[in-house]
Amino acid sequence: MTNIPVALQMFTLRKESEKDFKGVLEKVADIGFDGVEFAGYGGYQPTELKRLIDHLGIKAASSHIPLPALENELEKVIETQKVLGSKHIVCPHLPPERRKDEDYHRLVSILNEAGRRSSEEGISLSYHNHDFELHPMKDGRTPLEFILSETNPDWVKAEFDIYWLTKAGESPQAWLDQYKGRTPLVHLKDMTTDGEQFFAELGTGGVDVEGVLEKGAANEVEWWVVEQDQSKGSALESIQKSFRYLQSQNVTSI
């Protein structure tokens, strides 16, 4: 395996972060993660947060930014990434009321404009999928296909979530191959095999995580991002298990 850095999506530890954001970052660094993907900044100002992550020896891999902020506060979003040293912005999801066919048509324009402006500042914009973007539209294409075919590939990238692709009956490897060079970030996530299809620690479920990892170098992946939306036990223990799995696959540098 090539030495692609590994980040943690901080949404995984959202409950713990509400109580002690700094302490959670310290634990993430102690486990050995190279960076974090932010989903909020814990009340810190960008300069303060930059000092903190520098002190901990971790990087800002990317930031999940809600669509309204991309529409209305893009300059502020870009400036924050520049302060943090983050090269990636991600549109994380669409609210249910904005998932009609016509909404996706409008989304293409929004992503193209935000991606164009971000690219001018040396920052990439990616779209993160769930499974609802794999349900066909009226024209037969899925929303995820539509988004990626109608946006400028120089301006809009993909952050494929391998759990949600698998849950939708898709092959994450096939999507990576189809959009080679357009997937700087990949969400690593596993799924239980008991029929519940619950979120699982990496290497313990039915998602072909190893097959995805083998695609990293050829697909120009810049960051692997570990996320576990929910854990049946301790979320902190879950990410430790996932990190140990990545160590066993020679993905991490530790």
PDB file of C-alpha atoms in Angstrom:
ATOM      1  CA  MET A   1       0.000   0.000   0.000  1.00  0.00           C
ATOM      2  CA  THR A   2       1.184   3.529  -0.717  1.00  0.00           C
ATOM      3  CA  ASN A   3       1.577   5.996   2.091  1.00  0.00           C
ATOM      4  CA  ILE A   4      -1.587   8.058   1.661  1.00  0.00           C
ATOM      5  CA  PRO A   5      -2.308   9.994   4.860  1.00  0.00           C
ATOM      6  CA  VAL A   6      -5.304   9.073   6.990  1.00  0.00           C
ATOM      7  CA  ALA A   7      -7.735  11.558   8.521  1.00  0.00           C
ATOM      8  CA  LEU A   8     -10.693  11.173  10.841  1.00  0.00           C
ATOM      9  CA  GLN A   9     -14.025  12.769  10.022  1.00  0.00           C
ATOM     10  CA  MET A  10     -14.776  14.581  13.268  1.00  0.00           C
ATOM     11  CA  PHE A  11     -18.516  13.920  12.901  1.00  0.00           C
ATOM     12  CA  THR A  12     -17.658  10.447  14.198  1.00  0.00           C
ATOM     13  CA  LEU A  13     -16.826  11.944  17.609  1.00  0.00           C
ATOM     14  CA  ARG A  14     -19.449  14.705  17.588  1.00  0.00           C
ATOM     15  CA  LYS A  15     -20.893  13.846  21.013  1.00  0.00           C
ATOM     16  CA  GLU A  16     -17.466  13.759  22.616  1.00  0.00           C
ATOM     17  CA  SER A  17     -16.437  16.954  20.807  1.00  0.00           C
ATOM     18  CA  GLU A  18     -19.404  18.862  22.232  1.00  0.00           C
ATOM     19  CA  LYS A  19     -17.940  18.267  25.690  1.00  0.00           C
ATOM     20  CA  ASP A  20     -14.231  18.718  24.951  1.00  0.00           C
ATOM     21  CA  PHE A  21     -13.261  19.599  21.382  1.00  0.00           C
ATOM     22  CA  LYS A  22      -9.602  20.126  22.203  1.00  0.00           C
ATOM     23  CA  GLY A  23      -9.401  16.917  24.193  1.00  0.00           C
ATOM     24  CA  VAL A  24     -10.913  14.939  21.334  1.00  0.00           C
ATOM     25  CA  LEU A  25      -8.375  16.362  18.878  1.00  0.00           C
ATOM     26  CA  GLU A  26      -5.624  15.354  21.294  1.00  0.00           C
ATOM     27  CA  LYS A  27      -6.959  11.783  21.407  1.00  0.00           C
ATOM     28  CA  VAL A  28      -7.211  11.611  17.617  1.00  0.00           C
ATOM     29  CA  ALA A  29      -3.595  12.746  17.353  1.00  0.00           C
ATOM     30  CA  ASP A  30      -2.506  10.260  20.032  1.00  0.00           C
ATOM     31  CA  ILE A  31      -4.088   7.363  18.128  1.00  0.00           C
ATOM     32  CA  GLY A  32      -1.917   8.271  15.158  1.00  0.00           C
ATOM     33  CA  PHE A  33      -4.191   9.924  12.606  1.00  0.00           C
ATOM     34  CA  ASP A  34      -2.384  12.261  10.226  1.00  0.00           C
ATOM     35  CA  GLY A  35      -5.230  14.741  10.105  1.00  0.00           C
ATOM     36  CA  VAL A  36      -8.891  15.474  10.571  1.00  0.00           C
ATOM     37  CA  GLU A  37     -11.785  16.347   8.339  1.00  0.00           C
ATOM     38  CA  PHE A  38     -13.725  19.033  10.133  1.00  0.00           C
ATOM     39  CA  ALA A  39     -17.507  19.173  10.456  1.00  0.00           C
ATOM     40  CA  GLY A  40     -17.552  22.373  12.469  1.00  0.00           C
ATOM     41  CA  TYR A  41     -14.736  23.991  14.406  1.00  0.00           C
ATOM     42  CA  GLY A  42     -15.758  23.581  18.036  1.00  0.00           C
ATOM     43  CA  GLY A  43     -16.162  27.302  18.599  1.00  0.00           C
ATOM     44  CA  TYR A  44     -12.516  28.000  17.729  1.00  0.00           C
ATOM     45  CA  GLN A  45     -11.451  30.846  15.502  1.00  0.00           C
ATOM     46  CA  PRO A  46      -9.415  29.663  12.489  1.00  0.00           C
ATOM     47  CA  THR A  47      -6.110  31.062  13.767  1.00  0.00           C
ATOM     48  CA  GLU A  48      -6.628  29.445  17.188  1.00  0.00           C
ATOM     49  CA  LEU A  49      -7.521  26.119  15.637  1.00  0.00           C
ATOM     50  CA  LYS A  50      -4.514  26.243  13.331  1.00  0.00           C
ATOM     51  CA  ARG A  51      -2.213  26.750  16.321  1.00  0.00           C
ATOM     52  CA  LEU A  52      -3.846  23.819  18.096  1.00  0.00           C
ATOM     53  CA  ILE A  53      -3.554  21.316  15.270  1.00  0.00           C
ATOM     54  CA  ASP A  54       0.005  22.432  14.579  1.00  0.00           C
ATOM     55  CA  HIS A  55       0.816  21.809  18.240  1.00  0.00           C
ATOM     56  CA  LEU A  56      -0.740  18.344  18.017  1.00  0.00           C
ATOM     57  CA  GLY A  57       1.085  17.500  14.799  1.00  0.00           C
ATOM     58  CA  ILE A  58      -2.029  16.862  12.717  1.00  0.00           C
ATOM     59  CA  LYS A  59      -3.302  18.558   9.559  1.00  0.00           C
ATOM     60  CA  ALA A  60      -6.622  19.915   8.369  1.00  0.00           C
ATOM     61  CA  ALA A  61      -7.325  17.452   5.575  1.00  0.00           C
ATOM     62  CA  SER A  62     -10.623  19.041   4.592  1.00  0.00           C
ATOM     63  CA  SER A  63     -13.806  20.634   5.891  1.00  0.00           C
ATOM     64  CA  HIS A  64     -17.420  19.619   5.377  1.00  0.00           C
ATOM     65  CA  ILE A  65     -19.317  22.818   4.625  1.00  0.00           C
ATOM     66  CA  PRO A  66     -23.141  22.914   4.466  1.00  0.00           C
ATOM     67  CA  LEU A  67     -24.591  23.906   1.122  1.00  0.00           C
ATOM     68  CA  PRO A  68     -26.103  27.204   2.398  1.00  0.00           C
ATOM     69  CA  ALA A  69     -22.629  28.340   3.462  1.00  0.00           C
ATOM     70  CA  LEU A  70     -21.259  27.494   0.014  1.00  0.00           C
ATOM     71  CA  GLU A  71     -24.061  29.562  -1.473  1.00  0.00           C
ATOM     72  CA  ASN A  72     -23.881  32.551   0.866  1.00  0.00           C
ATOM     73  CA  GLU A  73     -20.521  32.616   2.674  1.00  0.00           C
ATOM     74  CA  LEU A  74     -18.068  31.186   0.167  1.00  0.00           C
ATOM     75  CA  GLU A  75     -15.379  33.834   0.583  1.00  0.00           C
ATOM     76  CA  LYS A  76     -15.351  33.274   4.354  1.00  0.00           C
ATOM     77  CA  VAL A  77     -15.238  29.512   3.838  1.00  0.00           C
ATOM     78  CA  ILE A  78     -12.274  29.809   1.488  1.00  0.00           C
ATOM     79  CA  GLU A  79     -10.408  32.149   3.810  1.00  0.00           C
ATOM     80  CA  THR A  80     -10.897  29.747   6.726  1.00  0.00           C
ATOM     81  CA  GLN A  81      -9.409  26.884   4.697  1.00  0.00           C
ATOM     82  CA  LYS A  82      -6.415  29.007   3.800  1.00  0.00           C
ATOM     83  CA  VAL A  83      -5.795  29.800   7.458  1.00  0.00           C
ATOM     84  CA  LEU A  84      -6.191  26.148   8.470  1.00  0.00           C
ATOM     85  CA  GLY A  85      -3.980  24.918   5.651  1.00  0.00           C
ATOM     86  CA  SER A  86      -6.822  22.814   4.249  1.00  0.00           C
ATOM     87  CA  LYS A  87      -6.841  22.202   0.494  1.00  0.00           C
ATOM     88  CA  HIS A  88     -10.299  20.664   0.340  1.00  0.00           C
ATOM     89  CA  ILE A  89     -13.895  21.768   0.847  1.00  0.00           C
ATOM     90  CA  VAL A  90     -16.671  19.168   0.782  1.00  0.00           C
ATOM     91  CA  CYS A  91     -20.409  19.595   0.272  1.00  0.00           C
ATOM     92  CA  PRO A  92     -21.548  16.919   2.744  1.00  0.00           C
ATOM     93  CA  HIS A  93     -25.218  16.303   1.933  1.00  0.00           C
ATOM     94  CA  LEU A  94     -28.460  17.805   0.722  1.00  0.00           C
ATOM     95  CA  PRO A  95     -31.467  18.328   2.983  1.00  0.00           C
ATOM     96  CA  PRO A  96     -34.480  16.170   2.058  1.00  0.00           C
ATOM     97  CA  GLU A  97     -36.421  19.157   0.751  1.00  0.00           C
ATOM     98  CA  ARG A  98     -33.689  19.813  -1.828  1.00  0.00           C
ATOM     99  CA  ARG A  99     -33.523  16.399  -3.483  1.00  0.00           C
ATOM    100  CA  LYS A 100     -35.958  16.785  -6.369  1.00  0.00           C
ATOM    101  CA  ASP A 101     -34.732  16.549  -9.959  1.00  0.00           C
ATOM    102  CA  GLU A 102     -34.907  20.311 -10.400  1.00  0.00           C
ATOM    103  CA  ASP A 103     -32.882  20.772  -7.214  1.00  0.00           C
ATOM    104  CA  TYR A 104     -30.027  18.767  -8.688  1.00  0.00           C
ATOM    105  CA  HIS A 105     -30.089  20.954 -11.772  1.00  0.00           C
ATOM    106  CA  ARG A 106     -29.694  24.017  -9.553  1.00  0.00           C
ATOM    107  CA  LEU A 107     -27.035  22.236  -7.514  1.00  0.00           C
ATOM    108  CA  VAL A 108     -24.841  21.808 -10.584  1.00  0.00           C
ATOM    109  CA  SER A 109     -24.721  25.579 -11.059  1.00  0.00           C
ATOM    110  CA  ILE A 110     -23.979  26.152  -7.378  1.00  0.00           C
ATOM    111  CA  LEU A 111     -21.173  23.590  -7.294  1.00  0.00           C
ATOM    112  CA  ASN A 112     -19.638  24.835 -10.540  1.00  0.00           C
ATOM    113  CA  GLU A 113     -19.494  28.407  -9.279  1.00  0.00           C
ATOM    114  CA  ALA A 114     -18.210  27.464  -5.818  1.00  0.00           C
ATOM    115  CA  GLY A 115     -15.699  25.069  -7.344  1.00  0.00           C
ATOM    116  CA  ARG A 116     -14.462  27.630  -9.847  1.00  0.00           C
ATOM    117  CA  ARG A 117     -13.926  30.247  -7.170  1.00  0.00           C
ATOM    118  CA  SER A 118     -12.272  27.764  -4.797  1.00  0.00           C
ATOM    119  CA  SER A 119      -9.919  26.489  -7.494  1.00  0.00           C
ATOM    120  CA  GLU A 120      -8.729  30.037  -8.095  1.00  0.00           C
ATOM    121  CA  GLU A 121      -7.489  29.980  -4.482  1.00  0.00           C
ATOM    122  CA  GLY A 122      -5.853  26.566  -4.785  1.00  0.00           C
ATOM    123  CA  ILE A 123      -8.644  24.722  -2.987  1.00  0.00           C
ATOM    124  CA  SER A 124     -10.727  21.863  -4.378  1.00  0.00           C
ATOM    125  CA  LEU A 125     -14.460  21.372  -3.885  1.00  0.00           C
ATOM    126  CA  SER A 126     -15.845  17.832  -3.639  1.00  0.00           C
ATOM    127  CA  TYR A 127     -19.332  16.397  -3.370  1.00  0.00           C
ATOM    128  CA  HIS A 128     -19.892  13.669  -0.758  1.00  0.00           C
ATOM    129  CA  ASN A 129     -22.507  11.028  -1.510  1.00  0.00           C
ATOM    130  CA  HIS A 130     -25.028   9.048   0.473  1.00  0.00           C
ATOM    131  CA  ASP A 131     -27.244   6.310  -0.967  1.00  0.00           C
ATOM    132  CA  PHE A 132     -30.117   8.593  -1.951  1.00  0.00           C
ATOM    133  CA  GLU A 133     -28.030   9.968  -4.846  1.00  0.00           C
ATOM    134  CA  LEU A 134     -28.092   6.476  -6.375  1.00  0.00           C
ATOM    135  CA  HIS A 135     -31.873   6.432  -6.884  1.00  0.00           C
ATOM    136  CA  PRO A 136     -32.621   7.150 -10.577  1.00  0.00           C
ATOM    137  CA  MET A 137     -33.922  10.496 -11.741  1.00  0.00           C
ATOM    138  CA  LYS A 138     -36.583  10.906 -14.426  1.00  0.00           C
ATOM    139  CA  ASP A 139     -33.954  10.800 -17.182  1.00  0.00           C
ATOM    140  CA  GLY A 140     -32.625   7.443 -15.934  1.00  0.00           C
ATOM    141  CA  ARG A 141     -29.385   8.789 -14.524  1.00  0.00           C
ATOM    142  CA  THR A 142     -28.715   8.785 -10.825  1.00  0.00           C
ATOM    143  CA  PRO A 143     -28.191  12.153  -9.124  1.00  0.00           C
ATOM    144  CA  LEU A 144     -24.553  11.252  -8.444  1.00  0.00           C
ATOM    145  CA  GLU A 145     -23.979  10.494 -12.133  1.00  0.00           C
ATOM    146  CA  PHE A 146     -25.792  13.669 -13.072  1.00  0.00           C
ATOM    147  CA  ILE A 147     -23.766  15.848 -10.702  1.00  0.00           C
ATOM    148  CA  LEU A 148     -20.437  14.451 -11.875  1.00  0.00           C
ATOM    149  CA  SER A 149     -21.315  14.526 -15.563  1.00  0.00           C
ATOM    150  CA  GLU A 150     -22.763  18.037 -15.581  1.00  0.00           C
ATOM    151  CA  THR A 151     -20.147  19.785 -13.441  1.00  0.00           C
ATOM    152  CA  ASN A 152     -16.701  20.820 -14.634  1.00  0.00           C
ATOM    153  CA  PRO A 153     -14.239  18.120 -13.490  1.00  0.00           C
ATOM    154  CA  ASP A 154     -11.600  20.795 -12.933  1.00  0.00           C
ATOM    155  CA  TRP A 155     -13.880  22.529 -10.439  1.00  0.00           C
ATOM    156  CA  VAL A 156     -15.951  19.776  -8.827  1.00  0.00           C
ATOM    157  CA  LYS A 157     -14.473  16.551  -7.439  1.00  0.00           C
ATOM    158  CA  ALA A 158     -15.988  13.588  -5.582  1.00  0.00           C
ATOM    159  CA  GLU A 159     -15.594  12.323  -2.050  1.00  0.00           C
ATOM    160  CA  PHE A 160     -16.972   8.819  -2.475  1.00  0.00           C
ATOM    161  CA  ASP A 161     -18.352   7.202   0.664  1.00  0.00           C
ATOM    162  CA  ILE A 162     -17.763   3.487   0.223  1.00  0.00           C
ATOM    163  CA  TYR A 163     -20.396   2.473   2.805  1.00  0.00           C
ATOM    164  CA  TRP A 164     -23.200   4.342   1.066  1.00  0.00           C
ATOM    165  CA  LEU A 165     -22.117   3.161  -2.380  1.00  0.00           C
ATOM    166  CA  THR A 166     -22.124  -0.435  -1.146  1.00  0.00           C
ATOM    167  CA  LYS A 167     -25.486  -0.022   0.578  1.00  0.00           C
ATOM    168  CA  ALA A 168     -26.938   1.225  -2.719  1.00  0.00           C
ATOM    169  CA  GLY A 169     -25.717  -1.946  -4.423  1.00  0.00           C
ATOM    170  CA  GLU A 170     -22.821  -0.233  -6.176  1.00  0.00           C
ATOM    171  CA  SER A 171     -19.135  -1.147  -6.393  1.00  0.00           C
ATOM    172  CA  PRO A 172     -16.909   1.532  -4.822  1.00  0.00           C
ATOM    173  CA  GLN A 173     -13.982   0.287  -6.921  1.00  0.00           C
ATOM    174  CA  ALA A 174     -15.983   0.738 -10.117  1.00  0.00           C
ATOM    175  CA  TRP A 175     -16.875   4.307  -9.181  1.00  0.00           C
ATOM    176  CA  LEU A 176     -13.248   5.044  -8.364  1.00  0.00           C
ATOM    177  CA  ASP A 177     -12.184   3.641 -11.717  1.00  0.00           C
ATOM    178  CA  GLN A 178     -14.841   5.594 -13.599  1.00  0.00           C
ATOM    179  CA  TYR A 179     -13.794   8.870 -12.011  1.00  0.00           C
ATOM    180  CA  LYS A 180     -10.062   8.239 -11.795  1.00  0.00           C
ATOM    181  CA  GLY A 181      -8.173  11.384 -10.888  1.00  0.00           C
ATOM    182  CA  ARG A 182     -11.318  13.088  -9.589  1.00  0.00           C
ATOM    183  CA  THR A 183     -11.443  11.547  -6.102  1.00  0.00           C
ATOM    184  CA  PRO A 184      -8.924  13.309  -3.854  1.00  0.00           C
ATOM    185  CA  LEU A 185     -10.824  12.229  -0.739  1.00  0.00           C
ATOM    186  CA  VAL A 186     -12.410   8.846   0.028  1.00  0.00           C
ATOM    187  CA  HIS A 187     -14.560   8.016   3.045  1.00  0.00           C
ATOM    188  CA  LEU A 188     -13.552   4.640   4.476  1.00  0.00           C
ATOM    189  CA  LYS A 189     -16.454   3.008   6.251  1.00  0.00           C
ATOM    190  CA  ASP A 190     -17.614  -0.580   6.797  1.00  0.00           C
ATOM    191  CA  MET A 191     -21.012  -2.274   7.147  1.00  0.00           C
ATOM    192  CA  THR A 192     -22.226  -5.144   9.310  1.00  0.00           C
ATOM    193  CA  THR A 193     -23.136  -8.390   7.530  1.00  0.00           C
ATOM    194  CA  ASP A 194     -26.027  -9.338   9.824  1.00  0.00           C
ATOM    195  CA  GLY A 195     -28.744  -7.882   7.617  1.00  0.00           C
ATOM    196  CA  GLU A 196     -28.990  -4.700   9.647  1.00  0.00           C
ATOM    197  CA  GLN A 197     -26.372  -3.000   7.476  1.00  0.00           C
ATOM    198  CA  PHE A 198     -25.210  -0.948  10.455  1.00  0.00           C
ATOM    199  CA  PHE A 199     -21.983   1.026  10.504  1.00  0.00           C
ATOM    200  CA  ALA A 200     -18.965  -1.081  11.437  1.00  0.00           C
ATOM    201  CA  GLU A 201     -15.291  -0.734  12.215  1.00  0.00           C
ATOM    202  CA  LEU A 202     -13.029  -1.119   9.196  1.00  0.00           C
ATOM    203  CA  GLY A 203     -12.203  -4.704   8.351  1.00  0.00           C
ATOM    204  CA  THR A 204     -15.055  -6.164  10.398  1.00  0.00           C
ATOM    205  CA  GLY A 205     -17.887  -5.956   7.868  1.00  0.00           C
ATOM    206  CA  GLY A 206     -18.885  -6.639   4.298  1.00  0.00           C
ATOM    207  CA  VAL A 207     -17.476  -3.643   2.450  1.00  0.00           C
ATOM    208  CA  ASP A 208     -14.410  -4.501   0.374  1.00  0.00           C
ATOM    209  CA  VAL A 209     -12.214  -1.966   2.129  1.00  0.00           C
ATOM    210  CA  GLU A 210      -8.997  -3.685   1.070  1.00  0.00           C
ATOM    211  CA  GLY A 211     -10.035  -3.536  -2.571  1.00  0.00           C
ATOM    212  CA  VAL A 212     -10.651   0.184  -2.242  1.00  0.00           C
ATOM    213  CA  LEU A 213      -7.299   0.756  -0.564  1.00  0.00           C
ATOM    214  CA  GLU A 214      -5.583  -0.918  -3.502  1.00  0.00           C
ATOM    215  CA  LYS A 215      -7.069   1.763  -5.782  1.00  0.00           C
ATOM    216  CA  GLY A 216      -5.563   4.669  -3.878  1.00  0.00           C
ATOM    217  CA  ALA A 217      -2.397   5.468  -5.794  1.00  0.00           C
ATOM    218  CA  ALA A 218      -3.797   4.878  -9.276  1.00  0.00           C
ATOM    219  CA  ASN A 219      -6.802   7.058  -8.476  1.00  0.00           C
ATOM    220  CA  GLU A 220      -4.672   9.887  -7.061  1.00  0.00           C
ATOM    221  CA  VAL A 221      -6.334   9.746  -3.644  1.00  0.00           C
ATOM    222  CA  GLU A 222      -4.807  12.405  -1.398  1.00  0.00           C
ATOM    223  CA  TRP A 223      -6.518  11.472   1.880  1.00  0.00           C
ATOM    224  CA  TRP A 224      -8.266   8.429   3.263  1.00  0.00           C
ATOM    225  CA  VAL A 225     -10.949   9.667   5.654  1.00  0.00           C
ATOM    226  CA  VAL A 226     -12.236   7.324   8.355  1.00  0.00           C
ATOM    227  CA  GLU A 227     -15.829   7.892   9.395  1.00  0.00           C
ATOM    228  CA  GLN A 228     -18.298   5.878  11.434  1.00  0.00           C
ATOM    229  CA  ASP A 229     -21.662   7.630  11.582  1.00  0.00           C
ATOM    230  CA  GLN A 230     -22.790   5.643  14.622  1.00  0.00           C
ATOM    231  CA  SER A 231     -21.156   3.166  16.964  1.00  0.00           C
ATOM    232  CA  LYS A 232     -22.916   0.603  19.136  1.00  0.00           C
ATOM    233  CA  GLY A 233     -20.253   1.038  21.771  1.00  0.00           C
ATOM    234  CA  SER A 234     -17.618   3.698  22.341  1.00  0.00           C
ATOM    235  CA  ALA A 235     -17.002   5.794  19.241  1.00  0.00           C
ATOM    236  CA  LEU A 236     -13.435   6.348  20.403  1.00  0.00           C
ATOM    237  CA  GLU A 237     -12.831   2.608  20.648  1.00  0.00           C
ATOM    238  CA  SER A 238     -14.359   2.173  17.201  1.00  0.00           C
ATOM    239  CA  ILE A 239     -11.927   4.563  15.551  1.00  0.00           C
ATOM    240  CA  GLN A 240      -9.040   2.885  17.363  1.00  0.00           C
ATOM    241  CA  LYS A 241     -10.119  -0.463  15.891  1.00  0.00           C
ATOM    242  CA  SER A 242     -10.403   1.050  12.427  1.00  0.00           C
ATOM    243  CA  PHE A 243      -6.983   2.638  12.736  1.00  0.00           C
ATOM    244  CA  ARG A 244      -5.439  -0.659  13.824  1.00  0.00           C
ATOM    245  CA  TYR A 245      -6.988  -2.288  10.753  1.00  0.00           C
ATOM    246  CA  LEU A 246      -5.354   0.308   8.520  1.00  0.00           C
ATOM    247  CA  GLN A 247      -2.059  -0.378  10.266  1.00  0.00           C
ATOM    248  CA  SER A 248      -2.506  -4.084   9.478  1.00  0.00           C
ATOM    249  CA  GLN A 249      -2.960  -3.137   5.819  1.00  0.00           C
ATOM    250  CA  ASN A 250       0.236  -1.048   5.890  1.00  0.00           C
ATOM    251  CA  VAL A 251      -1.742   2.081   5.101  1.00  0.00           C
ATOM    252  CA  THR A 252      -0.580   4.212   8.004  1.00  0.00           C
ATOM    253  CA  SER A 253       2.947   5.374   8.664  1.00  0.00           C
ATOM    254  CA  ILE A 254       3.035   3.969  12.193  1.00  0.00           C
TER     255      ILE A 254
END
